[in-house]
Amino acid sequence: MHPLPIELWEEIFVHCLPNVDVLSGDTWNSNICVTPGVAPLLLCQVCKLWRQISMDLPYLWVSLPVFVSMGNSYPPLDFLRLWLARSGHLPLLLSLYQQNESDANCFVAEEVLRIFSQHASRWYSIQLHLSRNARLPILESRPTPMLETFEIQSVEVDALMGLKVVPRLLHIHVSHIPDLSLSGDNSLPVPWSQLTSLTLDSISVESSIRILCMCPNLGKCSYTIDTHHGAVPFLSVVHVMLKSLVVNISHNYLSTFLEHLTLPQLFQVTVYSNDMAEWPQGTFSRLLERSSCHLRQLEVYNAGMSNAHFLACVLHPCLQSLEELVINDFGDWTKEPFVIDEILTALSCSSHAIADAVQLFKKPLCCLLPHLEKLVLLNNRLVGRDGAFADMVGSRLRHASYVRGLRWLECELSVDHTEDHSRLHDLQRNGFLEYLRLLSPRLA
């Protein structure tokens, strides 16, 4: 029996990693802990040959998640040094999670950062979740020529501290940027023009719009907008690269934010609201029409969606390309339902629906939202005929040769909708619905 070549063992070991192809970008999961039961440590315990191959293979050691708790580092500090030494000269994917802001944890977190900073020239992705502002000047003046992803979340931190040489930086996620003016300017040399992904957890309406102007290559943007000063003239932004927009914002600011944007390539929108007010359907419709975009995914959370707003969304020409629609309204249970029989009828496939679609869109459509595959309607306070929901789903599945049948369905149905429950579960058992989740309505 001929032994396997070392090169083949190495290829097999790489595919044993919990994060295969870690240098391919988003596939790296920093939440996976370092334990003896997971590669690469697991491979070192099998036999002498496997141990030697594992320790000599740098690629097995390029990703390192560290957890700090109770004044200790997991893995221990000495083992961190050994781990990073085994990674050779390859780019590194590093993460640090600090459990709380105790003095002992802060001290250990700073020691971990000091070890990390010794390898700053090899950073490819770094994620820091700190409970308070650790002393980070240790990174100043250290070049990071390989860095592509930088994430730091903390109660109080000077984000992008000391990162001076970042020619490949593409993705930034920070709690806030210090000294950020209303116009979006700040004292740190943030390479806005080269970014393709940006997440800011605290920003004003004015700065958010200004930064979009400064990031012409941005494809994904996520903002938590918590202030609106109204002190500077607004810029109208035409951003031809932005495809995904996620915004967590008060209803008082949402209309102001949306009405200054034109986003022709936009295909994914997620809106989180924190105060259960009225969804600005008019402003949203004008954004779609102004941009001439065709969304494939729309998610709206706690934004005060009424049945009139929902019907307007279903009827909007720019939303007929939707593949995923999620409406989750956490509002007062006494509010009017946003799902009613008329909407379910509009979403059904029938001769009447086809005639209505032709009249509305001036082209043949077998039903509204013909590409829809995932539908989530939660806290909808559904009021309507028992069986209407199942009728809608079934009609779309029967016309699967002309319309994409629903594959994923989550909704609230009261227990007295026995026909809906029975027929929808039958569709799932027969393989027509890949995922079905029916919840009882919240009563208070």
PDB file of C-alpha atoms in Angstrom, residues 187-318:
ATOM      1  CA  SER A 187      -9.470  64.212  10.764  1.00  0.00           C
ATOM      2  CA  LEU A 188      -8.699  60.572   9.933  1.00  0.00           C
ATOM      3  CA  PRO A 189      -7.568  59.692   6.398  1.00  0.00           C
ATOM      4  CA  VAL A 190     -10.436  57.318   5.612  1.00  0.00           C
ATOM      5  CA  PRO A 191      -9.999  55.987   2.041  1.00  0.00           C
ATOM      6  CA  TRP A 192     -13.637  56.606   1.107  1.00  0.00           C
ATOM      7  CA  SER A 193     -13.139  56.378  -2.633  1.00  0.00           C
ATOM      8  CA  GLN A 194     -11.835  52.787  -2.587  1.00  0.00           C
ATOM      9  CA  LEU A 195     -14.503  51.302  -0.274  1.00  0.00           C
ATOM     10  CA  THR A 196     -16.978  48.752  -1.640  1.00  0.00           C
ATOM     11  CA  SER A 197     -18.746  47.990   1.673  1.00  0.00           C
ATOM     12  CA  LEU A 198     -19.471  50.328   4.583  1.00  0.00           C
ATOM     13  CA  THR A 199     -21.286  49.920   7.909  1.00  0.00           C
ATOM     14  CA  LEU A 200     -21.594  52.828  10.356  1.00  0.00           C
ATOM     15  CA  ASP A 201     -23.479  52.256  13.601  1.00  0.00           C
ATOM     16  CA  SER A 202     -23.983  55.924  14.541  1.00  0.00           C
ATOM     17  CA  ILE A 203     -24.279  58.744  12.045  1.00  0.00           C
ATOM     18  CA  SER A 204     -26.424  61.767  11.200  1.00  0.00           C
ATOM     19  CA  VAL A 205     -28.673  62.107   8.163  1.00  0.00           C
ATOM     20  CA  GLU A 206     -26.435  64.833   6.776  1.00  0.00           C
ATOM     21  CA  SER A 207     -23.192  62.898   7.170  1.00  0.00           C
ATOM     22  CA  SER A 208     -24.707  59.714   5.772  1.00  0.00           C
ATOM     23  CA  ILE A 209     -25.651  61.443   2.530  1.00  0.00           C
ATOM     24  CA  ARG A 210     -22.332  63.247   2.276  1.00  0.00           C
ATOM     25  CA  ILE A 211     -20.371  60.020   2.764  1.00  0.00           C
ATOM     26  CA  LEU A 212     -22.303  58.349  -0.052  1.00  0.00           C
ATOM     27  CA  CYS A 213     -21.048  61.152  -2.299  1.00  0.00           C
ATOM     28  CA  MET A 214     -17.493  60.387  -1.182  1.00  0.00           C
ATOM     29  CA  CYS A 215     -17.764  56.615  -1.857  1.00  0.00           C
ATOM     30  CA  PRO A 216     -18.310  56.204  -5.606  1.00  0.00           C
ATOM     31  CA  ASN A 217     -17.427  52.484  -5.583  1.00  0.00           C
ATOM     32  CA  LEU A 218     -19.695  51.491  -2.709  1.00  0.00           C
ATOM     33  CA  GLY A 219     -21.813  48.422  -3.441  1.00  0.00           C
ATOM     34  CA  LYS A 220     -23.159  47.723   0.063  1.00  0.00           C
ATOM     35  CA  CYS A 221     -24.054  50.300   2.682  1.00  0.00           C
ATOM     36  CA  SER A 222     -25.518  49.910   6.166  1.00  0.00           C
ATOM     37  CA  TYR A 223     -26.310  52.923   8.365  1.00  0.00           C
ATOM     38  CA  THR A 224     -27.731  53.430  11.824  1.00  0.00           C
ATOM     39  CA  ILE A 225     -28.955  57.015  11.567  1.00  0.00           C
ATOM     40  CA  ASP A 226     -29.670  58.528  14.964  1.00  0.00           C
ATOM     41  CA  THR A 227     -29.496  62.306  14.491  1.00  0.00           C
ATOM     42  CA  HIS A 228     -30.686  64.973  12.094  1.00  0.00           C
ATOM     43  CA  HIS A 229     -29.239  68.447  12.550  1.00  0.00           C
ATOM     44  CA  GLY A 230     -30.841  70.183   9.603  1.00  0.00           C
ATOM     45  CA  ALA A 231     -28.009  72.687   9.663  1.00  0.00           C
ATOM     46  CA  VAL A 232     -26.409  72.249   6.241  1.00  0.00           C
ATOM     47  CA  PRO A 233     -27.834  72.186   2.722  1.00  0.00           C
ATOM     48  CA  PHE A 234     -28.495  68.665   1.498  1.00  0.00           C
ATOM     49  CA  LEU A 235     -26.813  67.134  -1.496  1.00  0.00           C
ATOM     50  CA  SER A 236     -28.812  65.019  -3.876  1.00  0.00           C
ATOM     51  CA  VAL A 237     -26.860  61.824  -4.462  1.00  0.00           C
ATOM     52  CA  VAL A 238     -26.924  59.817  -7.669  1.00  0.00           C
ATOM     53  CA  HIS A 239     -24.985  56.672  -6.799  1.00  0.00           C
ATOM     54  CA  VAL A 240     -24.611  54.321  -9.752  1.00  0.00           C
ATOM     55  CA  MET A 241     -22.845  51.478  -7.894  1.00  0.00           C
ATOM     56  CA  LEU A 242     -24.890  50.976  -4.721  1.00  0.00           C
ATOM     57  CA  LYS A 243     -26.812  47.698  -4.832  1.00  0.00           C
ATOM     58  CA  SER A 244     -27.627  46.999  -1.186  1.00  0.00           C
ATOM     59  CA  LEU A 245     -28.911  49.512   1.370  1.00  0.00           C
ATOM     60  CA  VAL A 246     -29.653  48.699   5.017  1.00  0.00           C
ATOM     61  CA  VAL A 247     -30.823  51.518   7.256  1.00  0.00           C
ATOM     62  CA  ASN A 248     -31.871  51.595  10.910  1.00  0.00           C
ATOM     63  CA  ILE A 249     -33.597  54.920  11.389  1.00  0.00           C
ATOM     64  CA  SER A 250     -36.367  56.849  13.091  1.00  0.00           C
ATOM     65  CA  HIS A 251     -39.449  57.517  10.978  1.00  0.00           C
ATOM     66  CA  ASN A 252     -38.790  61.241  11.535  1.00  0.00           C
ATOM     67  CA  TYR A 253     -35.600  60.958   9.482  1.00  0.00           C
ATOM     68  CA  LEU A 254     -36.462  58.261   6.927  1.00  0.00           C
ATOM     69  CA  SER A 255     -38.273  60.454   4.414  1.00  0.00           C
ATOM     70  CA  THR A 256     -35.547  63.101   4.581  1.00  0.00           C
ATOM     71  CA  PHE A 257     -32.898  60.457   3.954  1.00  0.00           C
ATOM     72  CA  LEU A 258     -34.673  58.716   1.062  1.00  0.00           C
ATOM     73  CA  GLU A 259     -35.758  61.828  -0.805  1.00  0.00           C
ATOM     74  CA  HIS A 260     -32.139  62.839  -1.475  1.00  0.00           C
ATOM     75  CA  LEU A 261     -31.101  59.536  -3.052  1.00  0.00           C
ATOM     76  CA  THR A 262     -31.144  58.214  -6.603  1.00  0.00           C
ATOM     77  CA  LEU A 263     -29.882  54.622  -6.809  1.00  0.00           C
ATOM     78  CA  PRO A 264     -30.311  53.070 -10.273  1.00  0.00           C
ATOM     79  CA  GLN A 265     -28.530  49.769  -9.427  1.00  0.00           C
ATOM     80  CA  LEU A 266     -30.336  49.180  -6.132  1.00  0.00           C
ATOM     81  CA  PHE A 267     -31.774  45.662  -5.746  1.00  0.00           C
ATOM     82  CA  GLN A 268     -31.845  45.060  -1.973  1.00  0.00           C
ATOM     83  CA  VAL A 269     -33.390  47.355   0.666  1.00  0.00           C
ATOM     84  CA  THR A 270     -33.783  46.693   4.385  1.00  0.00           C
ATOM     85  CA  VAL A 271     -35.371  49.262   6.695  1.00  0.00           C
ATOM     86  CA  TYR A 272     -35.514  49.020  10.480  1.00  0.00           C
ATOM     87  CA  SER A 273     -37.542  51.644  12.328  1.00  0.00           C
ATOM     88  CA  ASN A 274     -37.505  52.093  16.078  1.00  0.00           C
ATOM     89  CA  ASP A 275     -40.660  54.064  16.784  1.00  0.00           C
ATOM     90  CA  MET A 276     -43.608  52.341  15.064  1.00  0.00           C
ATOM     91  CA  ALA A 277     -44.766  55.325  13.029  1.00  0.00           C
ATOM     92  CA  GLU A 278     -46.209  55.502   9.522  1.00  0.00           C
ATOM     93  CA  TRP A 279     -44.334  54.000   6.590  1.00  0.00           C
ATOM     94  CA  PRO A 280     -43.500  56.795   4.072  1.00  0.00           C
ATOM     95  CA  GLN A 281     -44.835  54.966   1.029  1.00  0.00           C
ATOM     96  CA  GLY A 282     -44.969  58.120  -1.112  1.00  0.00           C
ATOM     97  CA  THR A 283     -41.301  58.935  -0.531  1.00  0.00           C
ATOM     98  CA  PHE A 284     -40.308  55.314  -1.088  1.00  0.00           C
ATOM     99  CA  SER A 285     -42.262  55.138  -4.357  1.00  0.00           C
ATOM    100  CA  ARG A 286     -40.603  58.304  -5.607  1.00  0.00           C
ATOM    101  CA  LEU A 287     -37.173  56.854  -4.817  1.00  0.00           C
ATOM    102  CA  LEU A 288     -37.988  53.777  -6.895  1.00  0.00           C
ATOM    103  CA  GLU A 289     -39.355  55.803  -9.795  1.00  0.00           C
ATOM    104  CA  ARG A 290     -36.509  58.325  -9.707  1.00  0.00           C
ATOM    105  CA  SER A 291     -33.944  55.531  -9.650  1.00  0.00           C
ATOM    106  CA  SER A 292     -35.700  53.267 -12.171  1.00  0.00           C
ATOM    107  CA  CYS A 293     -34.335  50.370 -10.130  1.00  0.00           C
ATOM    108  CA  HIS A 294     -35.865  46.922  -9.852  1.00  0.00           C
ATOM    109  CA  LEU A 295     -35.651  45.499  -6.354  1.00  0.00           C
ATOM    110  CA  ARG A 296     -35.193  41.794  -5.769  1.00  0.00           C
ATOM    111  CA  GLN A 297     -35.329  41.929  -1.971  1.00  0.00           C
ATOM    112  CA  LEU A 298     -37.332  44.218   0.324  1.00  0.00           C
ATOM    113  CA  GLU A 299     -37.409  43.910   4.116  1.00  0.00           C
ATOM    114  CA  VAL A 300     -39.304  46.347   6.331  1.00  0.00           C
ATOM    115  CA  TYR A 301     -39.293  46.058  10.127  1.00  0.00           C
ATOM    116  CA  ASN A 302     -41.449  48.005  12.558  1.00  0.00           C
ATOM    117  CA  ALA A 303     -42.117  50.803  10.100  1.00  0.00           C
ATOM    118  CA  GLY A 304     -45.881  51.219  10.480  1.00  0.00           C
ATOM    119  CA  MET A 305     -46.955  49.404   7.320  1.00  0.00           C
ATOM    120  CA  SER A 306     -50.707  49.744   6.687  1.00  0.00           C
ATOM    121  CA  ASN A 307     -52.761  47.666   4.257  1.00  0.00           C
ATOM    122  CA  ALA A 308     -52.873  50.666   1.894  1.00  0.00           C
ATOM    123  CA  HIS A 309     -49.077  50.929   2.005  1.00  0.00           C
ATOM    124  CA  PHE A 310     -48.691  47.191   1.497  1.00  0.00           C
ATOM    125  CA  LEU A 311     -51.042  47.199  -1.472  1.00  0.00           C
ATOM    126  CA  ALA A 312     -49.126  50.127  -2.997  1.00  0.00           C
ATOM    127  CA  CYS A 313     -45.906  48.108  -2.666  1.00  0.00           C
ATOM    128  CA  VAL A 314     -47.468  45.062  -4.286  1.00  0.00           C
ATOM    129  CA  LEU A 315     -48.724  47.177  -7.194  1.00  0.00           C
ATOM    130  CA  HIS A 316     -45.545  49.219  -7.772  1.00  0.00           C
ATOM    131  CA  PRO A 317     -43.886  48.494 -11.166  1.00  0.00           C
ATOM    132  CA  CYS A 318     -40.356  48.655  -9.709  1.00  0.00           C
TER     133      CYS A 318
END
